[in-house]
Coordinates of C-alpha atoms in Angstrom, one line a residue:
X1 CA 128.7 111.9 75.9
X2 CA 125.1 112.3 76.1
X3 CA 123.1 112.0 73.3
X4 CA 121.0 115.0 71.4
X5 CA 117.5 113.5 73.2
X6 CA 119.2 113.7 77.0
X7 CA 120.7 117.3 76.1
X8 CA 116.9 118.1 75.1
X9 CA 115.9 116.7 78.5
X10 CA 117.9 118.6 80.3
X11 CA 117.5 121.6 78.2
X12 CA 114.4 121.7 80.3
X13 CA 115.3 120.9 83.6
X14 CA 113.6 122.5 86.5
X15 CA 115.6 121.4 89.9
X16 CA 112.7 122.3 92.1
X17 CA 110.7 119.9 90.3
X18 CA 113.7 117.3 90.4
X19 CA 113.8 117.8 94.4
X20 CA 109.9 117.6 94.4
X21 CA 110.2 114.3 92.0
X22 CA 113.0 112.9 94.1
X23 CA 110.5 112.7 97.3
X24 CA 108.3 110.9 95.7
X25 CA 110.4 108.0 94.7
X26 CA 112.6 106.8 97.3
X27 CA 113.9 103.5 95.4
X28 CA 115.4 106.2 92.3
X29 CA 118.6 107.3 92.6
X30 CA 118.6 111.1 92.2
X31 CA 121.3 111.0 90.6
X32 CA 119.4 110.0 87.3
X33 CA 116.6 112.4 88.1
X34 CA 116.9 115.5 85.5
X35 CA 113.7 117.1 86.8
X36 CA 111.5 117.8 83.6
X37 CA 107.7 118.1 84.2
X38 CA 105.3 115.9 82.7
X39 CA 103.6 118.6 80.0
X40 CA 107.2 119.2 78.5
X41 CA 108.2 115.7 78.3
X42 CA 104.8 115.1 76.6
X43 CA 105.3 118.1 74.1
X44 CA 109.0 116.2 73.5
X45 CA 107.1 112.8 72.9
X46 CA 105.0 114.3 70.4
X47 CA 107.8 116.0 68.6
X48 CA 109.4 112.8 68.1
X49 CA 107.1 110.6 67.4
X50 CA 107.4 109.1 64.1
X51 CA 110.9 110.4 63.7
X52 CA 114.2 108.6 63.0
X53 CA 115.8 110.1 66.0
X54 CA 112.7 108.2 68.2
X55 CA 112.8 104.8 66.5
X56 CA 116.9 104.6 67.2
X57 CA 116.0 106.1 70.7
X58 CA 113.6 103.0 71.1
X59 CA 115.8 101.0 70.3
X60 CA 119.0 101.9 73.2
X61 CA 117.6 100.1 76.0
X62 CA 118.6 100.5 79.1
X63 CA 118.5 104.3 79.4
X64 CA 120.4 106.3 81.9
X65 CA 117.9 108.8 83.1
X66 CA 114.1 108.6 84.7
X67 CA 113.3 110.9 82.1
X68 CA 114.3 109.3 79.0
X69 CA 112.3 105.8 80.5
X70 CA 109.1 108.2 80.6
X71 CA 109.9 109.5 77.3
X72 CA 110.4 106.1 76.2
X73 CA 106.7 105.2 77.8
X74 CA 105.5 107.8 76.3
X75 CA 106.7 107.3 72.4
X76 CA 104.8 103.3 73.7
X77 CA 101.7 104.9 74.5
X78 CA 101.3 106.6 71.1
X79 CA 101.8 103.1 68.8
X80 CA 99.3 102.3 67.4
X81 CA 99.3 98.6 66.3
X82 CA 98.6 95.7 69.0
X83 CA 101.0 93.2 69.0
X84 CA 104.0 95.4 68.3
X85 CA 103.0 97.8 71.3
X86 CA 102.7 94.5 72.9
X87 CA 106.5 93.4 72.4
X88 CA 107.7 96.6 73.2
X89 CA 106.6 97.0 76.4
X90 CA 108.0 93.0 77.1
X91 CA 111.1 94.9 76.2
X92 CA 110.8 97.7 78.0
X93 CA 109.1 96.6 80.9
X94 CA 112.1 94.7 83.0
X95 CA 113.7 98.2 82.6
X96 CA 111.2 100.1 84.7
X97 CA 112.2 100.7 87.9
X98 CA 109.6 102.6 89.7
X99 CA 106.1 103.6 90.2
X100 CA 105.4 106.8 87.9
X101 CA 107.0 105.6 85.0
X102 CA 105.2 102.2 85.3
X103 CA 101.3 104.0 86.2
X104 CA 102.0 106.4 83.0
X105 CA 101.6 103.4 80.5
X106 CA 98.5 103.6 78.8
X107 CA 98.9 102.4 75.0
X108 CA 96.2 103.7 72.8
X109 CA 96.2 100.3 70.7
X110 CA 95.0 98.3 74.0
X111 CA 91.5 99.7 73.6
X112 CA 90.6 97.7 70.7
X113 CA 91.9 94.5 72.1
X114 CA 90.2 93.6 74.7
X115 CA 89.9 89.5 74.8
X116 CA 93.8 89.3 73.9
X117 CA 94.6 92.1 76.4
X118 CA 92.9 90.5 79.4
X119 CA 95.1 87.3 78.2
X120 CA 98.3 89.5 78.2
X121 CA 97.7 91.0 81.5
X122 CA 97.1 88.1 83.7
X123 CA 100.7 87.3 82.1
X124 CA 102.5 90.3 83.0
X125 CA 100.9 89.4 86.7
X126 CA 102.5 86.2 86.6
X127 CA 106.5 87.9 86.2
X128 CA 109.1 87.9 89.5
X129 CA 109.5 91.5 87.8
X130 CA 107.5 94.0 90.6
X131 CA 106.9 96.6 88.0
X132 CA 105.5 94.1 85.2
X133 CA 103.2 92.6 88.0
X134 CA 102.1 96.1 88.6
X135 CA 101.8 97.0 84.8
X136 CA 99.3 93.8 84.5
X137 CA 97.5 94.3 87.5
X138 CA 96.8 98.4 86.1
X139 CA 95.3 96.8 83.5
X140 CA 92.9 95.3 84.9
X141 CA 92.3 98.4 86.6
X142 CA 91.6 101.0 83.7
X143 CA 90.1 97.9 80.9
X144 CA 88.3 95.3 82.9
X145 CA 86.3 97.0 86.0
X146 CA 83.8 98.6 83.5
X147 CA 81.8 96.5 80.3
X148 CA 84.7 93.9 79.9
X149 CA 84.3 92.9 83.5
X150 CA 84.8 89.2 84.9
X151 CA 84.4 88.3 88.0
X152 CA 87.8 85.9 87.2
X153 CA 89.8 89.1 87.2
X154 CA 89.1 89.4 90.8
X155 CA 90.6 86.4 91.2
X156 CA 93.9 87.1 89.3
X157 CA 94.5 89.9 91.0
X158 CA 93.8 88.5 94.9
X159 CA 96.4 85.5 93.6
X160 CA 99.1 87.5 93.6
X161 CA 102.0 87.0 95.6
X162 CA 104.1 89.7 95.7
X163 CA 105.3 90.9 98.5
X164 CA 107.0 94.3 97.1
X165 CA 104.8 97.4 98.2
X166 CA 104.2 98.7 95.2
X167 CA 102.6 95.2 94.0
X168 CA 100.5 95.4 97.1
X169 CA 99.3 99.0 96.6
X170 CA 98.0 98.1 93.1
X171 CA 96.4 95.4 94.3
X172 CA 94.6 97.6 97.3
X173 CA 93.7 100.0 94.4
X174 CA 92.3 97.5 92.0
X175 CA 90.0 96.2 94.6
X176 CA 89.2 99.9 96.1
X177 CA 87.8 100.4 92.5
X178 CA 86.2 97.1 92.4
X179 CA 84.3 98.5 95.1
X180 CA 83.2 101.4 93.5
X181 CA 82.2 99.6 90.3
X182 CA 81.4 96.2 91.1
X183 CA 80.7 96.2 94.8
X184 CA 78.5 93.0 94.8
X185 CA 81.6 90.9 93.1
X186 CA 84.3 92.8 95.1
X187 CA 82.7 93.0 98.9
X188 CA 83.4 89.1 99.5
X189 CA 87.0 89.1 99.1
X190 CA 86.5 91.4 102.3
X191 CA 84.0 89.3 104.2
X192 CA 85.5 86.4 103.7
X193 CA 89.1 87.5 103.9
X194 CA 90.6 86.4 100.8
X195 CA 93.1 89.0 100.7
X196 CA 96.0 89.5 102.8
X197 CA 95.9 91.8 106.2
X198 CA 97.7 94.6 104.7
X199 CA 95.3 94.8 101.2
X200 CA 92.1 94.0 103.3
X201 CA 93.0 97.4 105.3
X202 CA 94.5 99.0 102.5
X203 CA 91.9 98.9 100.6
X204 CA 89.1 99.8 102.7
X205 CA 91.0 103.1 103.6
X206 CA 91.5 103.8 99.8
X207 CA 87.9 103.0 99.0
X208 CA 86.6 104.9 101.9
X209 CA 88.3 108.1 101.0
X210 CA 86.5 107.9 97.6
X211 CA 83.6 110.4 97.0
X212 CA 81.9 107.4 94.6
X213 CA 80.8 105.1 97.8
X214 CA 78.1 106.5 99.6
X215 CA 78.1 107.0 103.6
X216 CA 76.2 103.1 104.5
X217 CA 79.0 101.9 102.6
X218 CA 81.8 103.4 103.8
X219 CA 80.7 102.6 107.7
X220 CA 80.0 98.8 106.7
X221 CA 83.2 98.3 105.3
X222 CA 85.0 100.1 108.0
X223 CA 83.4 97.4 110.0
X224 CA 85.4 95.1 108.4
X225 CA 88.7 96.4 109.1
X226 CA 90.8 93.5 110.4
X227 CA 93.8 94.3 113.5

């Protein structure tokens, strides 16, 4: 019987969406796909939050449905204390099974944290789980590219050896934003082809489509493009 949470869910069902949804993640079953858009699982989320009902929901891990792992993500996102946003999402994490779920985590505690965060990430990097690799390596991404920058990251992230796409894609992304926000530390993992075939072209193509690198850029490292 499903419980009063997944009869919420699919109280707001839209199978368009679903369909739409669907396309987008070829490794979900669609089977497990309700179809609820993001702004009504986020008015959900904040409906709970703080509630009985969302603590024992927490708790039932694994879920059945896509959409009650993005609730679940969600009701993360919104803790507010470090270390136990930290353990639940080591709990949570070898549950996630695809792309969107994984890129929505962004816990408002992290921002405070950043010395024991970087520490945390380059953990989750180091998992055989391709979602916690992917968790860690976004991460670096939206904390550590900015005023908490190390050249080290850079490192961490072209050390990973996953071979999964989605791994690889984060990877190409982290370094397409290197690009745009530390080009002097990022460019030599291009020229001196430290990165795989498939990230070195993947991420020139994603850093060339951005508007943030200007046109002598963009033609230099199109240069480098390997065959």
């Amino acid at each position: 019987m499903d419980t009063p949470i997944v009869q919420r869910l699919f109280s707001l069902q839209d199978l368009t969406y679903q369909r739409f949804q669907c396309r987008l993640m070829p490794t979900v079953n669609p089977d497990v796909v309700i179809g609820v858009r993001m702004p009504e699982l986020r008015r959900l989320a904040k409906q709970l939050r703080g509630t009985p009902e969302a603590e024992h929901f927490l708790r039932q891990l694994p879920h059945t449905y896509y959409e009650e792992n993005n609730l679940h993500g969600l009701l993360l996102c919104e803790c507010k204390e470090y270390e136990e946003t930290v353990d639940a999402l080591n709990h949570f994490l070898p549950y996630v099974d695809n792309w969107a779920t994984c890129d929505l985590l962004s816990p408002k505690a992290f921002a405070k944290h950043p010395e024991a965060l970087s520490r945390q990430a380059w953990t989750w990097m180091q998992s055989n789980h391709t979602y916690t690799v992917r968790f860690g390596l976004g991460v670096l991404l939206r904390f550590y590219l900015d005023s908490y920058f190390s050249p080290e990251y850079l490192d961490w992230a072209a050390e990973v050896r996953a071979e999964d796409y989605y791994v690889q894609m984060m990877v190409a992304w982290y370094f397409a934003e290197g690009l745009v926000k530390q080009w002097d530390a990022a460019l030599p993992y291009l020229t001196q082809h430290r990165l795989s075939p498939w990230i070195h072209n993947k991420t020139i193509q994603k850093a060339t489509e951005s508007f943030r690198i200007d046109p002598e850029q963009k033609a230099f490292l199109r240069s480098l493009r390997v065959k």
